[in-house]
mmCIF file of the C-alpha atoms, coordinates in Angstrom:
data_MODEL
# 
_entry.id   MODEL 
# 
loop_
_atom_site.group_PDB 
_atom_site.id 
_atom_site.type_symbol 
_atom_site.label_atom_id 
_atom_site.label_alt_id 
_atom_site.label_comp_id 
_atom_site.label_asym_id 
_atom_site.label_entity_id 
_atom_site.label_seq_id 
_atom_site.pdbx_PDB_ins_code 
_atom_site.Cartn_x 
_atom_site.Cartn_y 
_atom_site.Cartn_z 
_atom_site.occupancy 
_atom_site.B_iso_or_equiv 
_atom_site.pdbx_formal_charge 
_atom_site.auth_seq_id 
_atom_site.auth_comp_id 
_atom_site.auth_asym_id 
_atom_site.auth_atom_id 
_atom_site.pdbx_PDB_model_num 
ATOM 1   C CA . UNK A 1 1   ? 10.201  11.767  10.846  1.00 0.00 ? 1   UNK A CA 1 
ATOM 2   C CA . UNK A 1 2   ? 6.639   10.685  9.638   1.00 0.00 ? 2   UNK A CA 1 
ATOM 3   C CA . UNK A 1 3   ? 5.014   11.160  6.362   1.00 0.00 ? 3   UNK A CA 1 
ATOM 4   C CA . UNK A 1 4   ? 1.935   10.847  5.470   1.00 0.00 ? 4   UNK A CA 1 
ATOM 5   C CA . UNK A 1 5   ? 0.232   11.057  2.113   1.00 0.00 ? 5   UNK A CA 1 
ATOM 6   C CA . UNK A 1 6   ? -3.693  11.390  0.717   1.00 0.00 ? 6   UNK A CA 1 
ATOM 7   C CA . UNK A 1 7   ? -6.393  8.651   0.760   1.00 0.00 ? 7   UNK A CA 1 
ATOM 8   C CA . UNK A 1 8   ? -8.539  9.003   -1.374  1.00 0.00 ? 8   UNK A CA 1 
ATOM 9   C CA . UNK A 1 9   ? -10.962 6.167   -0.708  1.00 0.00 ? 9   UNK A CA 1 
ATOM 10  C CA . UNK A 1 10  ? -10.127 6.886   3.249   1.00 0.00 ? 10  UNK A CA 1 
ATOM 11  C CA . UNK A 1 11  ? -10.318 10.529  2.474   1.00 0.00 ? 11  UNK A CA 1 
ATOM 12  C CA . UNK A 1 12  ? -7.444  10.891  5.345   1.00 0.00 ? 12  UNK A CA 1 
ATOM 13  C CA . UNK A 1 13  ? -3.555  11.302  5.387   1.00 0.00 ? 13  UNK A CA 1 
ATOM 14  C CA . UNK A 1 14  ? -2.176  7.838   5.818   1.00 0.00 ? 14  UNK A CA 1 
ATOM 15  C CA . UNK A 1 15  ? 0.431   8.106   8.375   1.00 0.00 ? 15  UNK A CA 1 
ATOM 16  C CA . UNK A 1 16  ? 3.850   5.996   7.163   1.00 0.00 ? 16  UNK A CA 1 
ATOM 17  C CA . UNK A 1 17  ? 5.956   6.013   10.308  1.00 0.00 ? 17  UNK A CA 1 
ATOM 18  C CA . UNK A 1 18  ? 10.025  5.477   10.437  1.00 0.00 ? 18  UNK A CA 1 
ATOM 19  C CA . UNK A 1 19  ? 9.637   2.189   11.800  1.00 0.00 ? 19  UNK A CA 1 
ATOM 20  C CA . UNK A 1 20  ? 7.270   0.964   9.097   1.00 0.00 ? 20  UNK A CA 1 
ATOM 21  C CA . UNK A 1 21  ? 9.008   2.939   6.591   1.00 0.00 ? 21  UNK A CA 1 
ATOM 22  C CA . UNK A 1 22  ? 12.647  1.023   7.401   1.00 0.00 ? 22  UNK A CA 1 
ATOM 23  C CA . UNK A 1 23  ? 10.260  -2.241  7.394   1.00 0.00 ? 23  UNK A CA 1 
ATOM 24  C CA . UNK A 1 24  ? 9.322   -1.602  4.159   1.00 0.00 ? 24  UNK A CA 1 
ATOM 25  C CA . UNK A 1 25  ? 13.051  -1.351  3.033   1.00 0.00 ? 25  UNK A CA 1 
ATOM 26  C CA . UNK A 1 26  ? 14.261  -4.477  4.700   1.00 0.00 ? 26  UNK A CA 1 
ATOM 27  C CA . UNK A 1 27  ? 11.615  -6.501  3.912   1.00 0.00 ? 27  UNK A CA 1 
ATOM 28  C CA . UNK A 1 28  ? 10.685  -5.648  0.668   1.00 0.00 ? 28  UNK A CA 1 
ATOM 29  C CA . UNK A 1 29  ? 14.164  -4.119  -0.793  1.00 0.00 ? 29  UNK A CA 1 
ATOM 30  C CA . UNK A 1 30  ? 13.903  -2.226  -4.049  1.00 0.00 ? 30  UNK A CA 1 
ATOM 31  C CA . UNK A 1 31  ? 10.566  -0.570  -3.083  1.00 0.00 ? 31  UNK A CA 1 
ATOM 32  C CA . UNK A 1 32  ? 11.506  2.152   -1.123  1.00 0.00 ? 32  UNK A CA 1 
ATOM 33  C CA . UNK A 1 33  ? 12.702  4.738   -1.741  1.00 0.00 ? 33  UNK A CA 1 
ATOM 34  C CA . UNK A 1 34  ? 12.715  4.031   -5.611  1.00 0.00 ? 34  UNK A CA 1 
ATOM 35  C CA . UNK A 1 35  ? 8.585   3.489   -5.824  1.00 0.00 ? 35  UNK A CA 1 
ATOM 36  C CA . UNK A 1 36  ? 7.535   6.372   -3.123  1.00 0.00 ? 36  UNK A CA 1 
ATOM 37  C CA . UNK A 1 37  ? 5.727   8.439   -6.050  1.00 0.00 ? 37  UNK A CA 1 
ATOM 38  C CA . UNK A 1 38  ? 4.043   5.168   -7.436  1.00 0.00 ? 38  UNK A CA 1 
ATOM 39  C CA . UNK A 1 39  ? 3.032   4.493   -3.461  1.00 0.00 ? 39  UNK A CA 1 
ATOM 40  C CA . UNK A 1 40  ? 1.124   8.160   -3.307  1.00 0.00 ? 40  UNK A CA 1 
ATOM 41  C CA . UNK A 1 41  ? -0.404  7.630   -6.566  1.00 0.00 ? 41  UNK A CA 1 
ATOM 42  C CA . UNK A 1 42  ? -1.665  3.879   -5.154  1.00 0.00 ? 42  UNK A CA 1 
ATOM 43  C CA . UNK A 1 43  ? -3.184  5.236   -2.246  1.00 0.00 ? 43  UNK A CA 1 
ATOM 44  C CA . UNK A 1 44  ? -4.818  8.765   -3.721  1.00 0.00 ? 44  UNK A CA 1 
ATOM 45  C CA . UNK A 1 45  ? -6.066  6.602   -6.941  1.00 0.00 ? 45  UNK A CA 1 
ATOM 46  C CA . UNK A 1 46  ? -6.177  2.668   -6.620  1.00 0.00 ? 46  UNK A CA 1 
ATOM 47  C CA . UNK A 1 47  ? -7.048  0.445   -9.654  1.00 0.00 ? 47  UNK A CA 1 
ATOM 48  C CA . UNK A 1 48  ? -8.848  -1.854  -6.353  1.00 0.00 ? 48  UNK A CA 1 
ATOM 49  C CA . UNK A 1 49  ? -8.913  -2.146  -3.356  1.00 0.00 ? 49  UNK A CA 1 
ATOM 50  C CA . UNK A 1 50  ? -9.614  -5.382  -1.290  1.00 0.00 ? 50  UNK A CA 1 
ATOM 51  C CA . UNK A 1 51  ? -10.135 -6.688  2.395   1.00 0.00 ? 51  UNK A CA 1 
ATOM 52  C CA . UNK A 1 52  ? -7.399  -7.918  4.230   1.00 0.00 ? 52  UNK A CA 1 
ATOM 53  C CA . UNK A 1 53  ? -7.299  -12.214 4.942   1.00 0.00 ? 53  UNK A CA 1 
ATOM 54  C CA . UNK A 1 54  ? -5.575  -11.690 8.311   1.00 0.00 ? 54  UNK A CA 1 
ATOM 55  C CA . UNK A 1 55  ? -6.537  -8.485  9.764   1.00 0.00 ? 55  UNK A CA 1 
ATOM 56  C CA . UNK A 1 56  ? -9.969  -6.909  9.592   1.00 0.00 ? 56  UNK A CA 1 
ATOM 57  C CA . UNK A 1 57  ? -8.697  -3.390  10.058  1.00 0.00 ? 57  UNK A CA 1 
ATOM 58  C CA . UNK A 1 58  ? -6.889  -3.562  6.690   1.00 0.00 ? 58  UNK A CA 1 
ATOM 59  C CA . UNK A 1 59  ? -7.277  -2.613  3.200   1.00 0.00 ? 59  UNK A CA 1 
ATOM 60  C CA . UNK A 1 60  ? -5.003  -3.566  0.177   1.00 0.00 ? 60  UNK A CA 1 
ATOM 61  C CA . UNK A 1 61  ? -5.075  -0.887  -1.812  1.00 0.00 ? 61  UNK A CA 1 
ATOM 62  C CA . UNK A 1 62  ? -3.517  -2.147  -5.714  1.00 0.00 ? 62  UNK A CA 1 
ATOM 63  C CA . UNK A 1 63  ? -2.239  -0.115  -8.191  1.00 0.00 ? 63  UNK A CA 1 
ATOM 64  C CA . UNK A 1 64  ? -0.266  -1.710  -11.871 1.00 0.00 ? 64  UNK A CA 1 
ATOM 65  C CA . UNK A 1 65  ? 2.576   -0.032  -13.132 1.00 0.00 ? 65  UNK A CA 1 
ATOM 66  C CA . UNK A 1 66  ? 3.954   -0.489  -15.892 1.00 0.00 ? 66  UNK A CA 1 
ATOM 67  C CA . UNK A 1 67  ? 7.100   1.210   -14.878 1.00 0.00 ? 67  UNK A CA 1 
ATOM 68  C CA . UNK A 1 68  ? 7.756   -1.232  -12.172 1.00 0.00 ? 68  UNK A CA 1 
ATOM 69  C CA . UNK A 1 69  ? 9.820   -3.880  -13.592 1.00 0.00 ? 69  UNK A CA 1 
ATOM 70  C CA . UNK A 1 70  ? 8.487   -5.568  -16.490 1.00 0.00 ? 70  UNK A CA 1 
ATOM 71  C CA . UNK A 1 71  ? 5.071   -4.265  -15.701 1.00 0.00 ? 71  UNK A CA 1 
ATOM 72  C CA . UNK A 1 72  ? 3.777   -4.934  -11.164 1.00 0.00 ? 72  UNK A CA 1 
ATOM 73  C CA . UNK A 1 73  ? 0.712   -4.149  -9.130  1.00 0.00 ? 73  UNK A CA 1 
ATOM 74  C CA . UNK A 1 74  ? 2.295   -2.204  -6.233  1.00 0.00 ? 74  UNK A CA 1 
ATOM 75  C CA . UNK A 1 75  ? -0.003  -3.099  -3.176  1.00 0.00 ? 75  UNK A CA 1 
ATOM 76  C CA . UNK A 1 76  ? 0.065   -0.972  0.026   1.00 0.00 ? 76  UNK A CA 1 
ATOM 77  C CA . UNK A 1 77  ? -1.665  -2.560  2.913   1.00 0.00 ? 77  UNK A CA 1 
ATOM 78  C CA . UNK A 1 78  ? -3.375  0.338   5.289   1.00 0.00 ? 78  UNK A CA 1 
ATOM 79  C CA . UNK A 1 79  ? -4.363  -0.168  8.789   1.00 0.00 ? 79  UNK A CA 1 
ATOM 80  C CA . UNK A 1 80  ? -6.934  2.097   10.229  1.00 0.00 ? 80  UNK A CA 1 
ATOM 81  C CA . UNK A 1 81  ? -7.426  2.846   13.664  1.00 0.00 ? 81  UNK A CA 1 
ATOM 82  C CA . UNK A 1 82  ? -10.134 5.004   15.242  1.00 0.00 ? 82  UNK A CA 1 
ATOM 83  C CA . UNK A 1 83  ? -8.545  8.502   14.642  1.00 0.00 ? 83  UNK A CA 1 
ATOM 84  C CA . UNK A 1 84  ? -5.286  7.193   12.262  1.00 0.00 ? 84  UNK A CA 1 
ATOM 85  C CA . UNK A 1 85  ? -4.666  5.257   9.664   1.00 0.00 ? 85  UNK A CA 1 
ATOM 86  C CA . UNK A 1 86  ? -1.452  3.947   8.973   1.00 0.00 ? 86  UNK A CA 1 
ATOM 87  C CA . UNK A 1 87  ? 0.900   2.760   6.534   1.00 0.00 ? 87  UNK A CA 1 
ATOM 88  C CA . UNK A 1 88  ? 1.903   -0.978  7.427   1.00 0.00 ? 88  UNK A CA 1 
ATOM 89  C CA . UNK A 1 89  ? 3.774   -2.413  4.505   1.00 0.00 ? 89  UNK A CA 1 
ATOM 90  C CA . UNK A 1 90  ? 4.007   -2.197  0.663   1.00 0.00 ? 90  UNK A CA 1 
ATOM 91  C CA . UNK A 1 91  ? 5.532   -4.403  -1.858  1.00 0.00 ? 91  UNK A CA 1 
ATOM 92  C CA . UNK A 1 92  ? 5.326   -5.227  -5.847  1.00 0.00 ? 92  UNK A CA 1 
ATOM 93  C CA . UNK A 1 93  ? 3.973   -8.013  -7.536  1.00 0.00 ? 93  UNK A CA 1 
ATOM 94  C CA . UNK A 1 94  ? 2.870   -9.887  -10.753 1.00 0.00 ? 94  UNK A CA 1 
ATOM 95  C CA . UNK A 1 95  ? -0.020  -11.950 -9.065  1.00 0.00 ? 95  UNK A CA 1 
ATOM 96  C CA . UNK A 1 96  ? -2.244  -12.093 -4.968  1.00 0.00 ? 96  UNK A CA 1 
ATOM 97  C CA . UNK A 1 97  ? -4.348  -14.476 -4.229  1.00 0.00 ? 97  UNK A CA 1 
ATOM 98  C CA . UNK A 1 98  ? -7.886  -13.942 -4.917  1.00 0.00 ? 98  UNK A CA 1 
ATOM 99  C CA . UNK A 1 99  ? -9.643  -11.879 -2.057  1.00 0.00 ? 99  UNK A CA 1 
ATOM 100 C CA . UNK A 1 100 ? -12.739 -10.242 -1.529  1.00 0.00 ? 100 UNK A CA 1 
ATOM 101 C CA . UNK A 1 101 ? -12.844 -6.784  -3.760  1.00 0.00 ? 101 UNK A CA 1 
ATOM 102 C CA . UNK A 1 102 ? -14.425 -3.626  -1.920  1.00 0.00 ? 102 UNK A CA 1 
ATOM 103 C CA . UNK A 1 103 ? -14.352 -1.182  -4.768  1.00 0.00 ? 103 UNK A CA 1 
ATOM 104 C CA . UNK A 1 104 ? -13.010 -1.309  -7.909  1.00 0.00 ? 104 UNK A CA 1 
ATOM 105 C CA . UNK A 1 105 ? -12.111 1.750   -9.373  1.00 0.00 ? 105 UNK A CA 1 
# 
């Protein structure tokens, strides 16, 4: 079934649907389920958030942790759609390439 949690920039529930959610943990193993609290806190209050290279409906939202590891931004990519937006992956690391900054918070 479909969660959703609280955007704060958005100011909308972000939808995070099975399919993505099962992408998330076979893609990017060791973020799911252990991170889900650090992914609500990303997306309700994000240290930046940035444009997406390759899609122009999405927003990296960035968050660092210390807890994560040695110390990660966890980065949750968001793709909104006229009356949804909706979680499309998430993942943790050190360093992402420079990209273009919409608000830093």
């Amino acid at each position: 079934m479909a969660r959703s949690f609280f955007c704060g920039y958005l100011e909308v529930e972000v939808e995070l649907t099975d399919e993505r959610e099962q992408h998330i943990i076979d893609r990017h193993p060791g973020t799911l389920p252990d991170y889900e609290e650090q992914l609500a806190q990303t997306l309700a209050d994000p240290d930046l958030i940035r444009s997406s290279d390759h899609d122009e409906k999405a927003l990296l939202f960035s968050k660092w942790f210390s807890t994560i590891r040695t110390g990660r931004f966890l980065i949750v990519v968001v793709v909104s759609q006229t009356d949804l937006s909706r979680l499309f992956r998430t993942c943790h690391v050190k360093l992402k390439k420079k990209q273009t900054i919409i608000a830093d918070q």
